[in-house]
XYZ file of C-alpha atoms in Angstrom:
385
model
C -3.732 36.718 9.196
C -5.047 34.111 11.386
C -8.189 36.132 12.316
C -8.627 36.649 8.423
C -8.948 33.162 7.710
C -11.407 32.437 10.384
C -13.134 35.339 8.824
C -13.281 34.186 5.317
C -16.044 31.397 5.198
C -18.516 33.930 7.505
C -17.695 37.077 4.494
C -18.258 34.401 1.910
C -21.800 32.812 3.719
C -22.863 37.089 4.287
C -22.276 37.058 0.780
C -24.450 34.298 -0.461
C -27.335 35.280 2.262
C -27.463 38.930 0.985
C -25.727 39.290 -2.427
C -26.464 36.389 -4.445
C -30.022 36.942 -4.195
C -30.496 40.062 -5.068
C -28.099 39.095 -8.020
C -30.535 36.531 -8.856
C -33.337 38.729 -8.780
C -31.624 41.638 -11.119
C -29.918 38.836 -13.780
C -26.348 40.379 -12.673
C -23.820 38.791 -14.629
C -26.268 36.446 -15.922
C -26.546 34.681 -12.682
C -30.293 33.917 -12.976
C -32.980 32.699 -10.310
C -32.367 29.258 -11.524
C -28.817 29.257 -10.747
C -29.624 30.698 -7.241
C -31.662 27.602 -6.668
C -29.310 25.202 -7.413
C -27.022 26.602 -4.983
C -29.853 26.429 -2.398
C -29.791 22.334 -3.044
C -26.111 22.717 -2.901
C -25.632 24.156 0.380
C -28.754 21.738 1.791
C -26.262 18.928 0.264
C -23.640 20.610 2.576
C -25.291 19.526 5.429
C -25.522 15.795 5.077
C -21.960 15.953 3.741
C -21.448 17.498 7.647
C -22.651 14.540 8.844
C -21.059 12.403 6.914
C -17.413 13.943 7.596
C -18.777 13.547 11.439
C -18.909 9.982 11.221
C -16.518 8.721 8.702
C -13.687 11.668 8.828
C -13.701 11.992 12.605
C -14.836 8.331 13.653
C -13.633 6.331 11.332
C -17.559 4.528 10.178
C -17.841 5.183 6.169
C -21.433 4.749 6.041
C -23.048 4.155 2.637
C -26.649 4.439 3.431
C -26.980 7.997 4.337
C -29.608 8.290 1.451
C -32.230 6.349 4.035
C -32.066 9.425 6.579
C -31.577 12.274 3.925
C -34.795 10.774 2.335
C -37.057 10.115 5.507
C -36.300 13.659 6.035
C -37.929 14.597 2.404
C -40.843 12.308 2.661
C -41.774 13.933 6.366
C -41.942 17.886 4.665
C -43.539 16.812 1.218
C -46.449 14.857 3.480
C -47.281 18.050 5.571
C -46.998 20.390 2.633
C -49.434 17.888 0.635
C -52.050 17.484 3.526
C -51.917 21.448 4.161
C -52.777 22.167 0.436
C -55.522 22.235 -1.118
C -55.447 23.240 -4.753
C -56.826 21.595 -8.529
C -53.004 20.706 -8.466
C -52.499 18.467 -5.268
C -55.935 17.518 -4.027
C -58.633 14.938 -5.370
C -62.144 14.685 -5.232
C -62.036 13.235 -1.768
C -60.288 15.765 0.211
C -56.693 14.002 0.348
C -53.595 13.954 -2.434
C -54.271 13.745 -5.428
C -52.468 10.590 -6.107
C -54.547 8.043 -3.976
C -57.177 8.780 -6.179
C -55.401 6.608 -8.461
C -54.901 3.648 -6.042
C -58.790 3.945 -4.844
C -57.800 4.921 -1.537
C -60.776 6.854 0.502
C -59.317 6.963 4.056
C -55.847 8.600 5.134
C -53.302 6.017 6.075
C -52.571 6.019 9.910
C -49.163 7.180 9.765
C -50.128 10.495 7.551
C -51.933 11.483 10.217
C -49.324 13.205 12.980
C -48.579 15.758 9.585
C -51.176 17.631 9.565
C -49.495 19.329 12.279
C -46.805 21.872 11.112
C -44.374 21.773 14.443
C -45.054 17.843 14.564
C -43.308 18.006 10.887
C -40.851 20.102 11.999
C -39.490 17.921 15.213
C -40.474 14.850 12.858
C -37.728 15.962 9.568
C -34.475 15.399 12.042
C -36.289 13.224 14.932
C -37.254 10.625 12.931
C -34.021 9.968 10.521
C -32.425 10.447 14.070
C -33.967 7.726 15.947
C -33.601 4.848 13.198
C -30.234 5.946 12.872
C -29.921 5.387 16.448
C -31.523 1.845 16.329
C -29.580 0.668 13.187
C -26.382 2.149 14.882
C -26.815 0.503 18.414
C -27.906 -2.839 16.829
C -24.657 -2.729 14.273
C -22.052 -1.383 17.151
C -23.333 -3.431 20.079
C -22.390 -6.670 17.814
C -18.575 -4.506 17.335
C -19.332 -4.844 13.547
C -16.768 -2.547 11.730
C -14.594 -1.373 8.774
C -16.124 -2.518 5.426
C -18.807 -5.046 7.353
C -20.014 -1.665 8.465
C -20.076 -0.435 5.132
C -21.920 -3.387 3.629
C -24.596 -3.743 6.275
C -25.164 0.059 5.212
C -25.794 -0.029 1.700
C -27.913 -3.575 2.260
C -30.131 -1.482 4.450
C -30.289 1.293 1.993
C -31.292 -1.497 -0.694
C -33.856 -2.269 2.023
C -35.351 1.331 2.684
C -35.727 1.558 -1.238
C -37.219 -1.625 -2.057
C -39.696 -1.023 0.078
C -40.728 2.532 -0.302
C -40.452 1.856 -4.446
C -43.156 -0.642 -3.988
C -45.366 1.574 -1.420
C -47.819 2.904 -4.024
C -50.977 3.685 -1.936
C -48.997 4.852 0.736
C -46.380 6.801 -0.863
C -46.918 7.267 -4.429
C -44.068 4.551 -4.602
C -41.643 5.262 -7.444
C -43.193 8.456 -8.608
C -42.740 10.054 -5.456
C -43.993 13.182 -3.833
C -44.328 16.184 -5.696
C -43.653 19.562 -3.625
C -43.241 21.992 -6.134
C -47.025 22.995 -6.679
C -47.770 22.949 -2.952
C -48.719 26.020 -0.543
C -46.837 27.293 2.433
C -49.263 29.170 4.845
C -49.241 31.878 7.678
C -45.380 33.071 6.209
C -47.072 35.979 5.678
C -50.482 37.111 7.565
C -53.198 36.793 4.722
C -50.636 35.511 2.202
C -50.838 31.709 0.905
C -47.109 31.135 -0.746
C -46.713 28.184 -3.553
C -43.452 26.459 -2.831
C -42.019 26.931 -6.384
C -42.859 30.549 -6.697
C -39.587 32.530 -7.010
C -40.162 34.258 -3.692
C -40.852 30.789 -1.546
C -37.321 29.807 -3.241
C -35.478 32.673 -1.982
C -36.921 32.110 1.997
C -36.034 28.206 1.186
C -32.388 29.531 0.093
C -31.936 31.461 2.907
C -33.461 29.194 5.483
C -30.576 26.425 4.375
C -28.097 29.303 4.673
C -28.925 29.813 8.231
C -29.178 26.338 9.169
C -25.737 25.535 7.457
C -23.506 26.797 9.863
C -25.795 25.851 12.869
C -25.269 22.211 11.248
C -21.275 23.177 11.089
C -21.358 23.962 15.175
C -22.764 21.420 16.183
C -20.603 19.130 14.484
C -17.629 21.143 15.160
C -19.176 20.861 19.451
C -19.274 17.023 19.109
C -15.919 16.704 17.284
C -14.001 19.270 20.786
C -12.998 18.128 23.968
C -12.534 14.956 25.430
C -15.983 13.908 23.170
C -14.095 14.414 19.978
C -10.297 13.113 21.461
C -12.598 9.500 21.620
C -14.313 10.072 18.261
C -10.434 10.394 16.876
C -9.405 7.465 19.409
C -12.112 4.658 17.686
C -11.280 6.255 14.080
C -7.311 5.551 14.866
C -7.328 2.580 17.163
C -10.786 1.342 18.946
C -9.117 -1.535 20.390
C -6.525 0.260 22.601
C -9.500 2.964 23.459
C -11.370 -0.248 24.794
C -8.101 -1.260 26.630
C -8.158 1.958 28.081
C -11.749 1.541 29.860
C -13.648 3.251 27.227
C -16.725 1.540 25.767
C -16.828 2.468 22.105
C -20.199 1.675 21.219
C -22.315 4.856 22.658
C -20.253 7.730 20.968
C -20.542 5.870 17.798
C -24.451 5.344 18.411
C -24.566 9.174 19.400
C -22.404 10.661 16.330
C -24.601 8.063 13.816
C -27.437 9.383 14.997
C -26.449 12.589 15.470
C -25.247 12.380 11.371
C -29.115 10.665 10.256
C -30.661 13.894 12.039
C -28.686 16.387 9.651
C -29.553 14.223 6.734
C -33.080 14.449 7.356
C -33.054 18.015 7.567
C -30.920 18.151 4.617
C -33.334 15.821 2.916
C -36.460 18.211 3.954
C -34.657 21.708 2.666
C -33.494 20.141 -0.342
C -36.924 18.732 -0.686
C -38.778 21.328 -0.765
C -35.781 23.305 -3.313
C -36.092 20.584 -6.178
C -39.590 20.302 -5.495
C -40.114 16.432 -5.353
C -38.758 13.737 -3.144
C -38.865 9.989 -4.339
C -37.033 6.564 -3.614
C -34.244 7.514 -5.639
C -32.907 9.698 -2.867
C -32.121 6.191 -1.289
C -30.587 4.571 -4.493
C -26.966 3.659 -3.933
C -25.274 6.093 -6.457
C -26.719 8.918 -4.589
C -25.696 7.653 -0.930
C -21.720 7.054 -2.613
C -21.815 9.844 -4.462
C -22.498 11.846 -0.487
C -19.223 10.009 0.632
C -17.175 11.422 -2.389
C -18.395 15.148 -2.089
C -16.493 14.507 1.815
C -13.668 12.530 0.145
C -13.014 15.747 -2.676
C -13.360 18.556 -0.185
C -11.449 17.172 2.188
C -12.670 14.251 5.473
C -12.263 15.140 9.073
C -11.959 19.139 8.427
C -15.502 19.637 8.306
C -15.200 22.613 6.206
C -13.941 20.221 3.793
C -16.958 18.729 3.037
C -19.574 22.127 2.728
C -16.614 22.491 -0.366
C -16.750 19.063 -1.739
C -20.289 19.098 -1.984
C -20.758 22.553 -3.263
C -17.941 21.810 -5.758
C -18.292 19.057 -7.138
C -22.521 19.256 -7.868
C -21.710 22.766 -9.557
C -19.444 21.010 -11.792
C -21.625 18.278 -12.337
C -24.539 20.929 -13.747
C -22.014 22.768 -15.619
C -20.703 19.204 -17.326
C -23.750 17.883 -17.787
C -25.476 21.264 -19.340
C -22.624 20.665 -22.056
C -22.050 17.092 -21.916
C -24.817 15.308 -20.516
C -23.150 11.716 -20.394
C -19.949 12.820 -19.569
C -20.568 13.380 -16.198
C -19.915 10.269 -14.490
C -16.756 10.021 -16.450
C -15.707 13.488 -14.762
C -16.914 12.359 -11.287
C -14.804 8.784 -11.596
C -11.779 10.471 -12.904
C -11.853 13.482 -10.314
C -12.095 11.077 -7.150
C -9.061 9.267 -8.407
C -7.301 12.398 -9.295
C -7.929 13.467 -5.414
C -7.578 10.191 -3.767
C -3.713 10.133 -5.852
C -2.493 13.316 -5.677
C -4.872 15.160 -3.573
C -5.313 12.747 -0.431
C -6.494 15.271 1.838
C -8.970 16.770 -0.500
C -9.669 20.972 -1.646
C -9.160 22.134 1.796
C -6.581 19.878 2.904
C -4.814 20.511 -0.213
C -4.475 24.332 0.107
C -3.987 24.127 3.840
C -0.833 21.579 3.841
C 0.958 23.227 0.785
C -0.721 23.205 -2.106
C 1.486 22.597 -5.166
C 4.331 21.247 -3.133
C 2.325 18.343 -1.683
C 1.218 17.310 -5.083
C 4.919 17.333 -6.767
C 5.668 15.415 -3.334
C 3.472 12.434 -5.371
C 5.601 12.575 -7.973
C 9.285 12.021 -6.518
C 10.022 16.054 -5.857
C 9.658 15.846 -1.894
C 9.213 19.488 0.199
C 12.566 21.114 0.625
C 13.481 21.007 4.594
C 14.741 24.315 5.799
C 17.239 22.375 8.561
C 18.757 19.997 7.224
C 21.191 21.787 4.405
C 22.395 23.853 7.226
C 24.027 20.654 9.240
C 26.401 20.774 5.899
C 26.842 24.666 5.247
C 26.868 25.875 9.249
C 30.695 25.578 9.469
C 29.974 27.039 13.429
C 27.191 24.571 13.671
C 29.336 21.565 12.963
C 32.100 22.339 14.651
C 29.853 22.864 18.117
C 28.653 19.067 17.151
């Protein structure tokens, strides 16, 4: 039985990698090629949530500024793919994206530079989330800021990030953002010059972020084993007696934070190049707390808690707001209470501790204890006492 379960989540992933598209392709039970794509930004959306559980489920640090990282990871892919293309749809008169035309810019900022190389991008979508992550992590731990100061420095640097690439409009295209979804993807196939929103550059995307899913999962699941993940839990229960104890706290936090910001940015990049446009709004507060409660529903520190939560709950969210388009944060308010009451360990805590019985615990009808009726029916066992 035990084997089973381990089993289940690898059936289920062979499922979606080979299955689903081919349902997709063939309109099987009406699931279309659009719904296969929103699963592809769902399971990219696993992989911050990964991150997130990392640091805030296993350590304790309930960061609300993911959406800096997840983005930086975005803007590094859409940059390549729009330097690489060259099409009526992405390129101006002078050579470079279309959109500086508008801004009268003639020469290539500095920093766009490095992206014309594709493995540059590649190293750049997780190394460079990763290493401001790092900085912003050392600079907050080093000063033993915690708790909901931690929390607040977060978000105010999230407010930062998106101030200042919503203003950046000859470097960036500043609010409007970067549009992917009409940009080319070369040497996939010899001779064959792939536009990222074509059906076919969709399904690779899809099953790229399928591979890269569970890759995200081990390595999380490597940093949260051993003696690594025994401090991780230490500084999420009690950092003071782990400091007592001759541990300094401050470089496993800096290494799971940054560690966390290099998922997001290759979450950012996959689900990028899916929804075919990355902007500032990736770093806009609702989006960075709405990354903490996909971990919070599916369940924190379980880490297959949150590739649930955030699967879940953004298929409900299309399927509420496809019938009720302002109902949705209504849903998503109500559901996080509804889990944080009755459902404190989220989906896969829930089923894994009990299910119903847990939740009737919440309302006065505890678990019934299979020793404790037997110290008054046991005649022989109270007489031996």
């Amino acid at each position: 039985m035990k084997l089973f379960k381990r089993l289940v989540p690898w059936i289920l992933l062979a499922f979606a990698f080979f299955i689903l598209p081919v349902m997709a392709k063939n309109d099987v039970f009406g699931f279309s090629q659009f719904r296969l794509n929103l699963f592809g930004r769902y399971f990219a959306l696993a992989i911050v949530a990964l991150g997130i559980d990392l640091i805030w489920g296993y350590t304790g640090l309930l960061s609300l500024g993911q959406g800096i990282f997840f983005a930086l990871g975005g803007y590094a892919i859409a940059m390549h793919l729009l330097l690489v293309t060259q099409n009526d749809f992405t390129t101006g008169a002078n050579g470079l994206p279309k959109f500086f035309e508008n801004y009268g810019v003639d020469n290539l900022p500095f920093f766009w530079q490095p992206f014309w190389s594709f493995p540059w991008t590649l190293i750049a979508i997780w190394l460079i989330p990763a290493v401001v992550a790092g900085l912003v992590g050392y600079l907050i731990f080093r000063n033993r800021i915690t708790g909901v100061y931690f929390s607040i420095i977060t978000q105010a640097s999230l407010m930062v990030f998106y101030h200042f690439f919503n203003g950046q409009q000859k470097l960036v295209n500043g609010t409007n953002g970067l549009k992917t979804s009409t940009t080319e993807i070369f040497n996939i196939f010899v001779g064959t010059n792939m536009q990222v929103g074509s059906d076919d550059a969709q399904i690779l995307f899809y099953r790229l972020t399928l591979i890269i899913l569970p890759i995200a999962y081990l390595i999380c699941k490597f940093f949260t084993s051993g003696r690594f993940g025994d401090a991780l839990i230490g500084i999420r229960d009690d950092e003071a007696r782990l400091r007592f104890s001759g541990f300094n706290p401050v470089p496993f936090k800096v290494i799971v934070f940054l560690v966390a910001g290099g998922l997001a940015g290759i979450s950012g990049a996959l689900y990028t190049v899916q929804s075919g446009i990355v902007s500032p709004q990736y770093m806009a507060i609702p989006m960075s707390i709405e990354m903490v409660i996909w971990v919070a529903v599916g369940g924190r520190g379980t880490l297959i808690g949150p590739i649930i939560g955030a699967v879940v709950v953004n298929y409900l969210r299309s399927l509420v707001s496809e019938a009720l388009p302002e109902a949705w944060l209504f849903v998503q308010g109500g559901l996080f209470i509804f889990v944080v009451v009755l459902m404190p360990d989220g989906i896969y805590g829930w089923f894994k501790n009990g299910g119903f019985q847990t939740m009737l615990a919440a309302f006065g009808f505890p678990k019934k204890s299979s020793t404790y009726p037997k110290l008054e029916i046991d005649e022989g066992y109270a007489a031996k006492s």
